[in-house]
mmCIF file of C-alpha atoms in Angstrom:
data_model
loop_
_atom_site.group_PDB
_atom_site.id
_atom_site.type_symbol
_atom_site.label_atom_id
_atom_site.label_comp_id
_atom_site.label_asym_id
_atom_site.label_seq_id
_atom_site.Cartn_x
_atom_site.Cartn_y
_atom_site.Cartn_z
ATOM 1 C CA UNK Z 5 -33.503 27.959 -86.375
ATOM 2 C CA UNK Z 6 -33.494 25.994 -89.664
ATOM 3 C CA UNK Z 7 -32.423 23.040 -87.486
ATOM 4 C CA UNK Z 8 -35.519 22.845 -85.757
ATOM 5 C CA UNK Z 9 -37.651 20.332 -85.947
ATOM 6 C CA UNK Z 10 -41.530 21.313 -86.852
ATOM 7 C CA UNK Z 11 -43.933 20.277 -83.993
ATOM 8 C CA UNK Z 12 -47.165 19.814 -83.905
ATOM 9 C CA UNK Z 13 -49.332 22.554 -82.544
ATOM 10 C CA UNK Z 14 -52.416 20.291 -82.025
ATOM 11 C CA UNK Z 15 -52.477 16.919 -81.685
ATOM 12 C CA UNK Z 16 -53.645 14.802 -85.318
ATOM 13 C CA UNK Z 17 -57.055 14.050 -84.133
ATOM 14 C CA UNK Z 18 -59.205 11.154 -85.507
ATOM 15 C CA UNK Z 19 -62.032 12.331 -88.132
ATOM 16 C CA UNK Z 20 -64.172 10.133 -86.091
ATOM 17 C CA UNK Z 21 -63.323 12.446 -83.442
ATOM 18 C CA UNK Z 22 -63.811 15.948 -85.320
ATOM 19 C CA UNK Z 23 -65.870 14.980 -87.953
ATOM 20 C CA UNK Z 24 -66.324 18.478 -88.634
ATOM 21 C CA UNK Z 25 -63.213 18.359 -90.428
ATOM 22 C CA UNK Z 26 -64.475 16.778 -93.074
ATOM 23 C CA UNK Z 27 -66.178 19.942 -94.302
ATOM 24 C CA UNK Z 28 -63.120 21.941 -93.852
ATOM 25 C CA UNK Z 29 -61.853 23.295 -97.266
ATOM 26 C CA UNK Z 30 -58.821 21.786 -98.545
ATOM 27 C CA UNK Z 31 -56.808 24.632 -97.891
ATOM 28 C CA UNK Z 32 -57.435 24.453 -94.616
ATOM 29 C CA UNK Z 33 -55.474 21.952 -92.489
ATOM 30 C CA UNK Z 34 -56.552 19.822 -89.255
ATOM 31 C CA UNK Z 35 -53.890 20.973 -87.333
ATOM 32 C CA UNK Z 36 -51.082 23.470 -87.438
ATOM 33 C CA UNK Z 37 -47.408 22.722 -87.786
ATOM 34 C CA UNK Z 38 -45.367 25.162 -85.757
ATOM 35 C CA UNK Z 39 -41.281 25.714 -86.151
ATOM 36 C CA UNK Z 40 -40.785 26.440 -81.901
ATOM 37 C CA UNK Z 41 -41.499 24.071 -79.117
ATOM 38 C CA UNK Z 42 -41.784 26.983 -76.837
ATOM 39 C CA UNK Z 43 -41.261 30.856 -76.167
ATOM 40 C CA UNK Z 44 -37.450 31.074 -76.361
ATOM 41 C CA UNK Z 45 -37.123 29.489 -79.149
ATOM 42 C CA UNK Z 46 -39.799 31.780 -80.365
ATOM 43 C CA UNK Z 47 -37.406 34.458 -79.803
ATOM 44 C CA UNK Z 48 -34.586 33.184 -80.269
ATOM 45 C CA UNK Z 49 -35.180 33.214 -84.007
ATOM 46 C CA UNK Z 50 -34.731 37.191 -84.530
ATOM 47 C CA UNK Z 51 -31.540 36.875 -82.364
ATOM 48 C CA UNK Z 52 -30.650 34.423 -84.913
ATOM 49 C CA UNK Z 53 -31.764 35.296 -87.994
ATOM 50 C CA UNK Z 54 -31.501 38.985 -87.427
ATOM 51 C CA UNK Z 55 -29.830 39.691 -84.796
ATOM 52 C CA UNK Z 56 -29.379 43.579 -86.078
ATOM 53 C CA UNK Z 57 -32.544 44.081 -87.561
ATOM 54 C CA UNK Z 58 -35.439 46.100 -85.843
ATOM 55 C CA UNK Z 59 -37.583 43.775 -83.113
ATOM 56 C CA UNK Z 60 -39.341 46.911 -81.686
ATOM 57 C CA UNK Z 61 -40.114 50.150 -83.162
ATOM 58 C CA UNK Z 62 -41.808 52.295 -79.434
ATOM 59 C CA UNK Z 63 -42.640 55.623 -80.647
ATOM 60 C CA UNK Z 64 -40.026 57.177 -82.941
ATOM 61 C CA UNK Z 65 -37.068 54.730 -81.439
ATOM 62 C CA UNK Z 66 -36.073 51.598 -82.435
ATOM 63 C CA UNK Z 67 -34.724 48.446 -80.565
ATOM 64 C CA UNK Z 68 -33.129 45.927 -82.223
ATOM 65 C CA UNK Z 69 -33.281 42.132 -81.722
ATOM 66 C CA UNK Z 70 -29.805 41.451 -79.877
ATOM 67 C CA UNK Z 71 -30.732 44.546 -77.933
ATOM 68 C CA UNK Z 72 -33.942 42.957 -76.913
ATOM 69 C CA UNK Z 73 -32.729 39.683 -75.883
ATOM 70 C CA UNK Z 74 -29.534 41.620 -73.678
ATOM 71 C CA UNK Z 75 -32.194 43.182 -71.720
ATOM 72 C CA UNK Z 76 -34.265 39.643 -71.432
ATOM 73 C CA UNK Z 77 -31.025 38.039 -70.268
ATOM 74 C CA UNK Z 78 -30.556 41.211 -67.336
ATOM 75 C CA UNK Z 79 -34.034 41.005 -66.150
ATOM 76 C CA UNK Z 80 -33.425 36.752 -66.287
ATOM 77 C CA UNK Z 81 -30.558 37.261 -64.532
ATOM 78 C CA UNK Z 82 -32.144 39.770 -61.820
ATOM 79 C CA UNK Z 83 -35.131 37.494 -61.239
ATOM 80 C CA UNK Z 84 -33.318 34.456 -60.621
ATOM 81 C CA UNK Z 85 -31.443 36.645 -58.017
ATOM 82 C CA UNK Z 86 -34.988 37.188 -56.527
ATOM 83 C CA UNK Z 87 -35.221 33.340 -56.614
ATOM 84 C CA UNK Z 88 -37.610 32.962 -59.524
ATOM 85 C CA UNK Z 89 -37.580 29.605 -61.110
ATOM 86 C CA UNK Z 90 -39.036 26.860 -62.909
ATOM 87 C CA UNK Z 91 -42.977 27.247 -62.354
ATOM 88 C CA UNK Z 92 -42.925 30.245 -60.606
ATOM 89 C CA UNK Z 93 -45.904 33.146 -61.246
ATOM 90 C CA UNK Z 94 -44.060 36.417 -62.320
ATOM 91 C CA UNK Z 95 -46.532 39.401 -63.170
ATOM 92 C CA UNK Z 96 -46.756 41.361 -65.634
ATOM 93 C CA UNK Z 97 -48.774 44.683 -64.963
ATOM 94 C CA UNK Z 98 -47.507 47.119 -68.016
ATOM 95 C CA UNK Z 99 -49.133 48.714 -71.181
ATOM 96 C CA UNK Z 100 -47.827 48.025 -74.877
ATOM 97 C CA UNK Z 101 -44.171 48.963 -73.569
ATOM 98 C CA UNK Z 102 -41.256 47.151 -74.620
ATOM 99 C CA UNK Z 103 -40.833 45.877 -71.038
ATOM 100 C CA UNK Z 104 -43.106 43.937 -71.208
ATOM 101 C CA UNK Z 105 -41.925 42.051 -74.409
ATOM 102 C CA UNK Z 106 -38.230 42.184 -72.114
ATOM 103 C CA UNK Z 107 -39.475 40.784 -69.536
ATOM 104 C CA UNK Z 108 -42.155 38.397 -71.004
ATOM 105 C CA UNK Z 109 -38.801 36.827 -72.664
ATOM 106 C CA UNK Z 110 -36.898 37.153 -69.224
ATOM 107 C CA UNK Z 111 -39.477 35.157 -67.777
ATOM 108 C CA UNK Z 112 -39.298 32.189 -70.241
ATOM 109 C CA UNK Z 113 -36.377 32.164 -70.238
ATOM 110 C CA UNK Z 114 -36.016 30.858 -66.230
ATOM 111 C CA UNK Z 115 -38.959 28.248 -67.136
ATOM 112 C CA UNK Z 116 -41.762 30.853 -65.026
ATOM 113 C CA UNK Z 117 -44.842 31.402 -65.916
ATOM 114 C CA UNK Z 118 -45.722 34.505 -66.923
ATOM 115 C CA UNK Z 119 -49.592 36.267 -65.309
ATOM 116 C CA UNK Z 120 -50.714 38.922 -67.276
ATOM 117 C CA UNK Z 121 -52.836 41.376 -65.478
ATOM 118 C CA UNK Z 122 -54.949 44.413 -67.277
ATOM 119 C CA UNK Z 123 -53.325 47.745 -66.481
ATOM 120 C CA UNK Z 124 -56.893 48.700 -66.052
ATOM 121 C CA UNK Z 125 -57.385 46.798 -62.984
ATOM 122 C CA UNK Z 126 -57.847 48.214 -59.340
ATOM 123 C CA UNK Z 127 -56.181 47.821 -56.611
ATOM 124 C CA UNK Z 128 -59.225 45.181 -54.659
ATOM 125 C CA UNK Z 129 -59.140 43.555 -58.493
ATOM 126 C CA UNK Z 130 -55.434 43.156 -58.619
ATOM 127 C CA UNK Z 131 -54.659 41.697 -55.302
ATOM 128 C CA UNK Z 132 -57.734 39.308 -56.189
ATOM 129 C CA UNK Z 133 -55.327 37.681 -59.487
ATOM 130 C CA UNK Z 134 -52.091 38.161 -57.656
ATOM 131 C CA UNK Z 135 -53.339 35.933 -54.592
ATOM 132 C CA UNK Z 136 -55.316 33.170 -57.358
ATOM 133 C CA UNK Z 137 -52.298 32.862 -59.196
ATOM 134 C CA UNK Z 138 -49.516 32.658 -56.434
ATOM 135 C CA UNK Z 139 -47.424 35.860 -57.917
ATOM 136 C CA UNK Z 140 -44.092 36.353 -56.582
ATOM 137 C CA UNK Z 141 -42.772 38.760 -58.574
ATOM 138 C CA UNK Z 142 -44.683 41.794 -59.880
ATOM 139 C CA UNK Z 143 -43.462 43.871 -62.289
ATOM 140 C CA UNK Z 144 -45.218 47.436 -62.624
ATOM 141 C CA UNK Z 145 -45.244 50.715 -64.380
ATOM 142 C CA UNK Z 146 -44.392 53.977 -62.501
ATOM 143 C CA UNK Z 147 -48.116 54.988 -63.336
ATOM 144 C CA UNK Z 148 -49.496 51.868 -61.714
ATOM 145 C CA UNK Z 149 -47.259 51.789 -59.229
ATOM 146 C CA UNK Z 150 -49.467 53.162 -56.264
ATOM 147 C CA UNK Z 151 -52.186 50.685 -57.047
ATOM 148 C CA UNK Z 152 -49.809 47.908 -57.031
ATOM 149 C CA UNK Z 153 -48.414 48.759 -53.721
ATOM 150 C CA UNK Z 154 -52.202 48.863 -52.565
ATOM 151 C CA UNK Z 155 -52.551 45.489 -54.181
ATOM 152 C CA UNK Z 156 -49.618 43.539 -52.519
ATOM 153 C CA UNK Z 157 -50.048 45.151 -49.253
ATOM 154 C CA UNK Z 158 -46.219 45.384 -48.494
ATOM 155 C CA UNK Z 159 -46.116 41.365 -49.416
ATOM 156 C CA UNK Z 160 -44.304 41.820 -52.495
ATOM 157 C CA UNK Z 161 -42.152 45.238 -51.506
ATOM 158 C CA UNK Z 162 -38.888 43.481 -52.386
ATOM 159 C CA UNK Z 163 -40.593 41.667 -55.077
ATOM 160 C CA UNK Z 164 -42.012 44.643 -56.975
ATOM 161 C CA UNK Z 165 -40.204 45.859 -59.620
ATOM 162 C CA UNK Z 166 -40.729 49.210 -61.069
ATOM 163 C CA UNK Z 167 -40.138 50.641 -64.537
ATOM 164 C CA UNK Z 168 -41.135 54.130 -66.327
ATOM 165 C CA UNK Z 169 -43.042 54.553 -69.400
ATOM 166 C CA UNK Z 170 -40.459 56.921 -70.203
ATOM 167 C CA UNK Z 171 -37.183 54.637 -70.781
ATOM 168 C CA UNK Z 172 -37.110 53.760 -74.046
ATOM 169 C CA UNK Z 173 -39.412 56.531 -75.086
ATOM 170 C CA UNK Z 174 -36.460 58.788 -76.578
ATOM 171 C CA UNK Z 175 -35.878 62.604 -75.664
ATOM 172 C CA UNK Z 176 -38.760 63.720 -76.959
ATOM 173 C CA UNK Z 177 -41.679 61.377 -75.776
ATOM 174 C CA UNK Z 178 -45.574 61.190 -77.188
ATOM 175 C CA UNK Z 179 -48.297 63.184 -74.902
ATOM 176 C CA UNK Z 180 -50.080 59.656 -74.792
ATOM 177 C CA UNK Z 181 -47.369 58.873 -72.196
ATOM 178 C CA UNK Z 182 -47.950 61.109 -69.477
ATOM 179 C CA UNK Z 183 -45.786 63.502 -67.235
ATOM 180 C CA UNK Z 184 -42.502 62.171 -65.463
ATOM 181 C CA UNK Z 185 -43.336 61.024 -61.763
ATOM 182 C CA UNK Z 186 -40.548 61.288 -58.978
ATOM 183 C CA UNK Z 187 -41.379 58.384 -57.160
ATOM 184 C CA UNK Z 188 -40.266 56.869 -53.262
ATOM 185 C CA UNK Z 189 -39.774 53.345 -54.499
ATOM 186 C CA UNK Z 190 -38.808 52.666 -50.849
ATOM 187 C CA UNK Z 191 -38.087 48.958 -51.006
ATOM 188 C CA UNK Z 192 -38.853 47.804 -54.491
ATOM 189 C CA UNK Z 193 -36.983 47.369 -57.127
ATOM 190 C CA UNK Z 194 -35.935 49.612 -60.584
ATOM 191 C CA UNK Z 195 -36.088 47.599 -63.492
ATOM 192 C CA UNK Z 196 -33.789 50.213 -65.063
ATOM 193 C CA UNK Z 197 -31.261 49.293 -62.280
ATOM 194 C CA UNK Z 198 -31.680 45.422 -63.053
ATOM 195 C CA UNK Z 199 -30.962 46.327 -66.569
ATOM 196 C CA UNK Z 200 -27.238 47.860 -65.602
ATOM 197 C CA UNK Z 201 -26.218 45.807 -62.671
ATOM 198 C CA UNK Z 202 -26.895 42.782 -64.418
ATOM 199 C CA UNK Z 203 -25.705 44.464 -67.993
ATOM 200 C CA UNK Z 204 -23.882 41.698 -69.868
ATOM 201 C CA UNK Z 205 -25.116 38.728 -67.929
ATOM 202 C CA UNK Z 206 -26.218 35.617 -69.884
ATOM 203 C CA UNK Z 207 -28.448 33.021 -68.108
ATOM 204 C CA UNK Z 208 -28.766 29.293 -69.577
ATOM 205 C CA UNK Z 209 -32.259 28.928 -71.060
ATOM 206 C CA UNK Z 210 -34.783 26.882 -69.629
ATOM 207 C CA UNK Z 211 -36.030 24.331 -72.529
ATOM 208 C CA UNK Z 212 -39.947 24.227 -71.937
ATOM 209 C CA UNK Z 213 -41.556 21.352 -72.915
ATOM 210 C CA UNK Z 214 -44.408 22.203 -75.820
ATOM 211 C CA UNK Z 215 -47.137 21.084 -72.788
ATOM 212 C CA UNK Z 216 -45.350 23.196 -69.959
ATOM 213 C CA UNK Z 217 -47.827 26.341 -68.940
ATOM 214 C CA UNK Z 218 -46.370 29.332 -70.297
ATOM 215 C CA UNK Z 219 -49.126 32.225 -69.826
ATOM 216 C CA UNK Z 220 -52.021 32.589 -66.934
ATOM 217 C CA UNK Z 221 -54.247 35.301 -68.947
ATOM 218 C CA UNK Z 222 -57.573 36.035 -66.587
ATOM 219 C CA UNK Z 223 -61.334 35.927 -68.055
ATOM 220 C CA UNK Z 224 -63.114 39.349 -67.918
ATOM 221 C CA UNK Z 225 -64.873 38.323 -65.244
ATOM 222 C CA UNK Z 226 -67.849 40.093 -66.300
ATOM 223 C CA UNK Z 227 -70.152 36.696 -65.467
ATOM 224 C CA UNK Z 228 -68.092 35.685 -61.981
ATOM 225 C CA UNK Z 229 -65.063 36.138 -60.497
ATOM 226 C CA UNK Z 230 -62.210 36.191 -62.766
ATOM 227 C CA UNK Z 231 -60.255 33.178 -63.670
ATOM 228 C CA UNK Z 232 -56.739 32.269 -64.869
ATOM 229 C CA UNK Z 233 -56.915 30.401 -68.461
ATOM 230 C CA UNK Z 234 -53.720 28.754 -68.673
ATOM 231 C CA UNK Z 235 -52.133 28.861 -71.724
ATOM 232 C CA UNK Z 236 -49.289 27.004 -72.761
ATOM 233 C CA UNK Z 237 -45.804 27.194 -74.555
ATOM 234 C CA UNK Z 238 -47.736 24.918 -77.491
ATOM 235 C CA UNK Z 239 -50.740 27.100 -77.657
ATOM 236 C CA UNK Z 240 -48.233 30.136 -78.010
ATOM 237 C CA UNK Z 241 -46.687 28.688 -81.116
ATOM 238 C CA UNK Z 242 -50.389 28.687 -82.125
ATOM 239 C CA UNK Z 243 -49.404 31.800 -83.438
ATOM 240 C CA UNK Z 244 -47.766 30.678 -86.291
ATOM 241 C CA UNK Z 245 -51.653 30.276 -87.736
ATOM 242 C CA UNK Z 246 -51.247 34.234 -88.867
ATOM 243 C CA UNK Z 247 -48.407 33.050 -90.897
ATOM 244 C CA UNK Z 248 -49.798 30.154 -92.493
ATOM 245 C CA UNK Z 249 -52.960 31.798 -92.741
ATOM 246 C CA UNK Z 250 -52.762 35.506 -92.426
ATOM 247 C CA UNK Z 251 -49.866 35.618 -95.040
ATOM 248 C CA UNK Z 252 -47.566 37.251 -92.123
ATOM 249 C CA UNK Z 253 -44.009 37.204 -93.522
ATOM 250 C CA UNK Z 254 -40.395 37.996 -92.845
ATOM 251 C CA UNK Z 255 -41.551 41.448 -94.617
ATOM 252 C CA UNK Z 256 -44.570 42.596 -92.871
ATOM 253 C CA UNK Z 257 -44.795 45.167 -89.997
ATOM 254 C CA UNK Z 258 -47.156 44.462 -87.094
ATOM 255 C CA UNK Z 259 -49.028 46.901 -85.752
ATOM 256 C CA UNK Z 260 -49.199 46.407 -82.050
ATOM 257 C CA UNK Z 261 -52.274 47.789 -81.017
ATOM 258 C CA UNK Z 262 -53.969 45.162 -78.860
ATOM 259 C CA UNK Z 263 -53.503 44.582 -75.149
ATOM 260 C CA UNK Z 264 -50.208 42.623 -74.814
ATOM 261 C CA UNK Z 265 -52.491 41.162 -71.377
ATOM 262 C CA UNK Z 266 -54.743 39.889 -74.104
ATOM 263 C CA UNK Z 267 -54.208 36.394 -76.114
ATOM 264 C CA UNK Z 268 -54.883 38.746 -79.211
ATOM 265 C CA UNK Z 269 -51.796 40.545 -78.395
ATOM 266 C CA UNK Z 270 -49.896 37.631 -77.021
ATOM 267 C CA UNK Z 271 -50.531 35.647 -80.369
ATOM 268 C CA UNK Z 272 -51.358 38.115 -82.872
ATOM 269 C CA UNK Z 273 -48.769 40.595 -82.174
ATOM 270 C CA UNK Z 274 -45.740 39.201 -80.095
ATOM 271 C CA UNK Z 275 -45.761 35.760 -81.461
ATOM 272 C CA UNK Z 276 -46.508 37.024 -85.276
ATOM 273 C CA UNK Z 277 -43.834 38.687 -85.092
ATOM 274 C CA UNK Z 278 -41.050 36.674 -83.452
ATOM 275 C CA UNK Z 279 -41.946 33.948 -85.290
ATOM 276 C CA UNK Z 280 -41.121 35.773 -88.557
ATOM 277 C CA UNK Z 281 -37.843 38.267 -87.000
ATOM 278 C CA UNK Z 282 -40.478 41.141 -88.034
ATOM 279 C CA UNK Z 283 -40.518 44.381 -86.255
ATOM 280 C CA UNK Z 284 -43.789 45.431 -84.318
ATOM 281 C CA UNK Z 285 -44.670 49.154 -83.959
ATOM 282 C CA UNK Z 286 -45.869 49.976 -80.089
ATOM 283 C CA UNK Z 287 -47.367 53.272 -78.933
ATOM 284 C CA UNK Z 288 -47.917 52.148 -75.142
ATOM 285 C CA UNK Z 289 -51.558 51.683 -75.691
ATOM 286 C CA UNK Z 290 -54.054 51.706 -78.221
ATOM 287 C CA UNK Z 291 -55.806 55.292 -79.216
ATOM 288 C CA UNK Z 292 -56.785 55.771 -82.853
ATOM 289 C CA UNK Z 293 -54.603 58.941 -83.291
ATOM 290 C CA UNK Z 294 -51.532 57.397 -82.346
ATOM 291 C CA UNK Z 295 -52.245 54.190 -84.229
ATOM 292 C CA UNK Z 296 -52.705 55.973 -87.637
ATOM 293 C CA UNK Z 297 -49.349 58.169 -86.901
ATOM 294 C CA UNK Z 298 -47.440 55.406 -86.191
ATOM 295 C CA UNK Z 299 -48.947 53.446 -88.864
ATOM 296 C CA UNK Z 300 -48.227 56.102 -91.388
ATOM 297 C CA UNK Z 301 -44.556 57.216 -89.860
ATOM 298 C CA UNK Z 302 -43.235 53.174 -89.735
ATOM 299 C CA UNK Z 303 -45.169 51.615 -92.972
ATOM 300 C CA UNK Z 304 -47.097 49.364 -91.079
ATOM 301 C CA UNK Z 305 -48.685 45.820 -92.914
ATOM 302 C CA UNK Z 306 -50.580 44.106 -90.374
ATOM 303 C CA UNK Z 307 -53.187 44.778 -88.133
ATOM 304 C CA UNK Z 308 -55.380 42.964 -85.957
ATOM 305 C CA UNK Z 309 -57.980 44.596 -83.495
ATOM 306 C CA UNK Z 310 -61.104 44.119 -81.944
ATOM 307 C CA UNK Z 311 -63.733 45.698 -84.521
ATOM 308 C CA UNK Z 312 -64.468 48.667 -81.969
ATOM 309 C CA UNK Z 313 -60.701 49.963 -82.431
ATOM 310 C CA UNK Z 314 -61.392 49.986 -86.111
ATOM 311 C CA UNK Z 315 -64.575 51.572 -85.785
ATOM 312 C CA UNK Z 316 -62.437 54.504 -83.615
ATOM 313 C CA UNK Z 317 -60.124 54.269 -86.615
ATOM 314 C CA UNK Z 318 -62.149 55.220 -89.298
ATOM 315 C CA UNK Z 319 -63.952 57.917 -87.441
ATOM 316 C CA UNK Z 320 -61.336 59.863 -86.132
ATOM 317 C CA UNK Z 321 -60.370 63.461 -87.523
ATOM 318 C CA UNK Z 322 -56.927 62.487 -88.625
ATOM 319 C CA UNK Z 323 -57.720 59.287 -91.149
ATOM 320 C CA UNK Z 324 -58.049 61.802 -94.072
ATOM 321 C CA UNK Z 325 -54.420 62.943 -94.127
ATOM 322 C CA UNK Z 326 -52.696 59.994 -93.167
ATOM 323 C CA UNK Z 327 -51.299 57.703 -95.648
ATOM 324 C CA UNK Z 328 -52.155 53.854 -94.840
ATOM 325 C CA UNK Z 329 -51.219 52.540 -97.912
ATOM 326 C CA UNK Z 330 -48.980 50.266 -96.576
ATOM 327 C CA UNK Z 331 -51.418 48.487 -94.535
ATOM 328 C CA UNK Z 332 -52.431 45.245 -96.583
ATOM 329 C CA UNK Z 333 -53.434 42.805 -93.779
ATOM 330 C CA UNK Z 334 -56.631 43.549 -91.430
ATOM 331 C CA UNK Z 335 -57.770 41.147 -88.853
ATOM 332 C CA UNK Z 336 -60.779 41.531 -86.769
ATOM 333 C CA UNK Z 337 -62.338 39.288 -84.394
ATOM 334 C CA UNK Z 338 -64.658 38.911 -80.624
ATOM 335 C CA UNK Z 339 -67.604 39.685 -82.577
ATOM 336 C CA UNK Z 340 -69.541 39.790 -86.384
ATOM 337 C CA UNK Z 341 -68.610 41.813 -88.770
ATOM 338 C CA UNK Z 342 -71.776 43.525 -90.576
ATOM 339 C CA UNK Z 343 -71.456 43.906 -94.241
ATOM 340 C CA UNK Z 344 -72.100 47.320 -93.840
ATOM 341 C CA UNK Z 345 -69.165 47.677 -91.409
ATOM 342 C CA UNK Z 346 -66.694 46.004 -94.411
ATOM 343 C CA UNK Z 347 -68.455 49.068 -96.598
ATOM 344 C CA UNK Z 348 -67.556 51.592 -94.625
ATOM 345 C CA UNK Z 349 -64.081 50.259 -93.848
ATOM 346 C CA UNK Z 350 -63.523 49.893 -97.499
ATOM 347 C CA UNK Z 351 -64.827 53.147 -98.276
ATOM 348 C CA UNK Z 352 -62.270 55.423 -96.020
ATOM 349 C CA UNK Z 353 -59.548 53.342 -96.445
ATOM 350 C CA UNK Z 354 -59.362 52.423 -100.303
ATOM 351 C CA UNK Z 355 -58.782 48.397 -98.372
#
């Protein structure tokens, strides 16, 4: 990607225009210089760079960055079968899975927009954001897979694509998963069989402009009815900020314990990482146990999580005979930090 040329992530404003900028300290810039104009060329720099170095370390197994991108170009290639295109609203309702980094980049790649909807949502709240944001194309875990059908009403049957927490979990997968279901998928899709029938298959990639809307991520919705932020391919590349910033290199290890749904995970975890070919470390969804295994088992370096998951973190049973010395680079954010919080932190972990 060394040919790239940096772009702006915000615009150079006028000081008459932020004036608050003035009291910024010099190490801190007005704006942010970013190496990507958009998504794919956010991952396209792993598949360049290191092509046969670890992208995603789920559990105990590890995916590589060509392997990665094979499986983005499959599920391209299956959607635009579906008819996805330019613009369109593809879904994603999945935990910390690496389908949902697959198909996040299979999505970008045909120009669509990805909608990211909270695994936690019900079936009335989920057929609320599918109808706002004009999805097409959902794509579900087995475990959700009865409250998406609810959802779409048979709307989206041959649009719903289905894939199991269990695919890339290796032969001998983490409680935290679940059992195996045995599923009627009656008319929707596998996205296990879009992986093999479309094995092999390259699609061109769509070049987003930096301005083109790359993300719909909903509000809470805990003052009024949900609504879809859009968030674009520019404001993605936003995540170089932890690099220039946080100190996030080619070395570190992200932990990937926030909500992919979330901008925290979006930016702070996906983009973090692409934009430096580093490998993040999923465990399908955030519980302190599995965090501090993982953390311990992969060498984790980087970590950023709302200040409740920390708080779960340094009170659970297991912190005392794990080993999270690797782990150099904390993030918090969503609400203050007490000083007696950074005591306490500092206490059990020696950081």
């Amino acid at each position: 990607m060394a040919d790239l040329e940096p772009h702006l992530v915000e615009p150079m404003y006028d000081l008459a225009v932020r004036p608050w900028t003035n009291m910024y300290p010099p190490e801190v810039p007005g704006s942010y210089v970013a190496r990507v104009r958009n998504g794919v060329e956010m991952f396209q720099i792993g598949l360049d760079e290191r092509p046969d170095g670890p992208a995603m370390h789920f559990f105990d197994q590890t995916m590589t960055h060509r392997q990665a991108g094979d499986y983005a170009h499959s599920v391209a290639a299956g959607l635009a079968d579906l008819g996805v295109k330019s613009g369109d609203r593809v879904g994603l309702y999945l935990q910390n899975d690496p389908q949902f980094v697959i198909s996040l980049h299979a999505i970008w790649l045909l120009g669509a927009i990805g909608v990211m909807h909270n695994p936690m949502l019900k079936a009335r709240e989920l057929k609320y954001q599918l109808d706002d944001a004009g999805v097409t194309v959902l794509i579900c875990l087995e475990g959700l897979y009865e409250t998406a059908l609810e959802a779409t009403g048979g709307t989206l049957t041959s649009h719903l694509i289905v894939t199991s927490e269990f695919t890339f979990a290796g032969e001998n997968p983490a409680p935290i998963l679940g059992k195996k279901m045995a599923l009627d998928l009656g008319e929707a899709l596998s996205l296990e069989r879009i992986f093999a029938d479309y094995s092999g298959r390259q699609v061109e990639p769509y070049s987003a402009d930096p301005s083109e809307v790359a993300l719909l991520c909903f509000t809470s919705g805990t003052t009024g009815p949900a609504k879809a932020a859009m968030i674009t391919h520019q404001n993605v590349a936003y995540g170089e900020i932890y690099l220039q910033e946080g100190r996030v290199g080619r070395d570190d290890i992200v932990m990937a314990g926030a909500p992919m749904f979330h901008v925290t995970g979006i930016t702070g975890h996906i983009a973090a990482a692409r934009l430096n070919a580093a490998p993040m470390v999923m465990f399908h969804r955030f519980d302190p146990g599995e965090y501090l295994r993982w953390l311990e088992h992969w060498r984790g370096t980087f970590s950023i999580l709302a200040l409740t998951a920390y708080i779960a973190i340094i009170n659970h049973p297991d912190l005392p005979t794990r080993d999270i010395s690797s782990l150099t680079k904390v993030f918090t954010g969503g609400a203050p930090v007490s000083p007696a919080m950074i005591a306490r932190f500092e206490e059990v972990t020696g950081k």
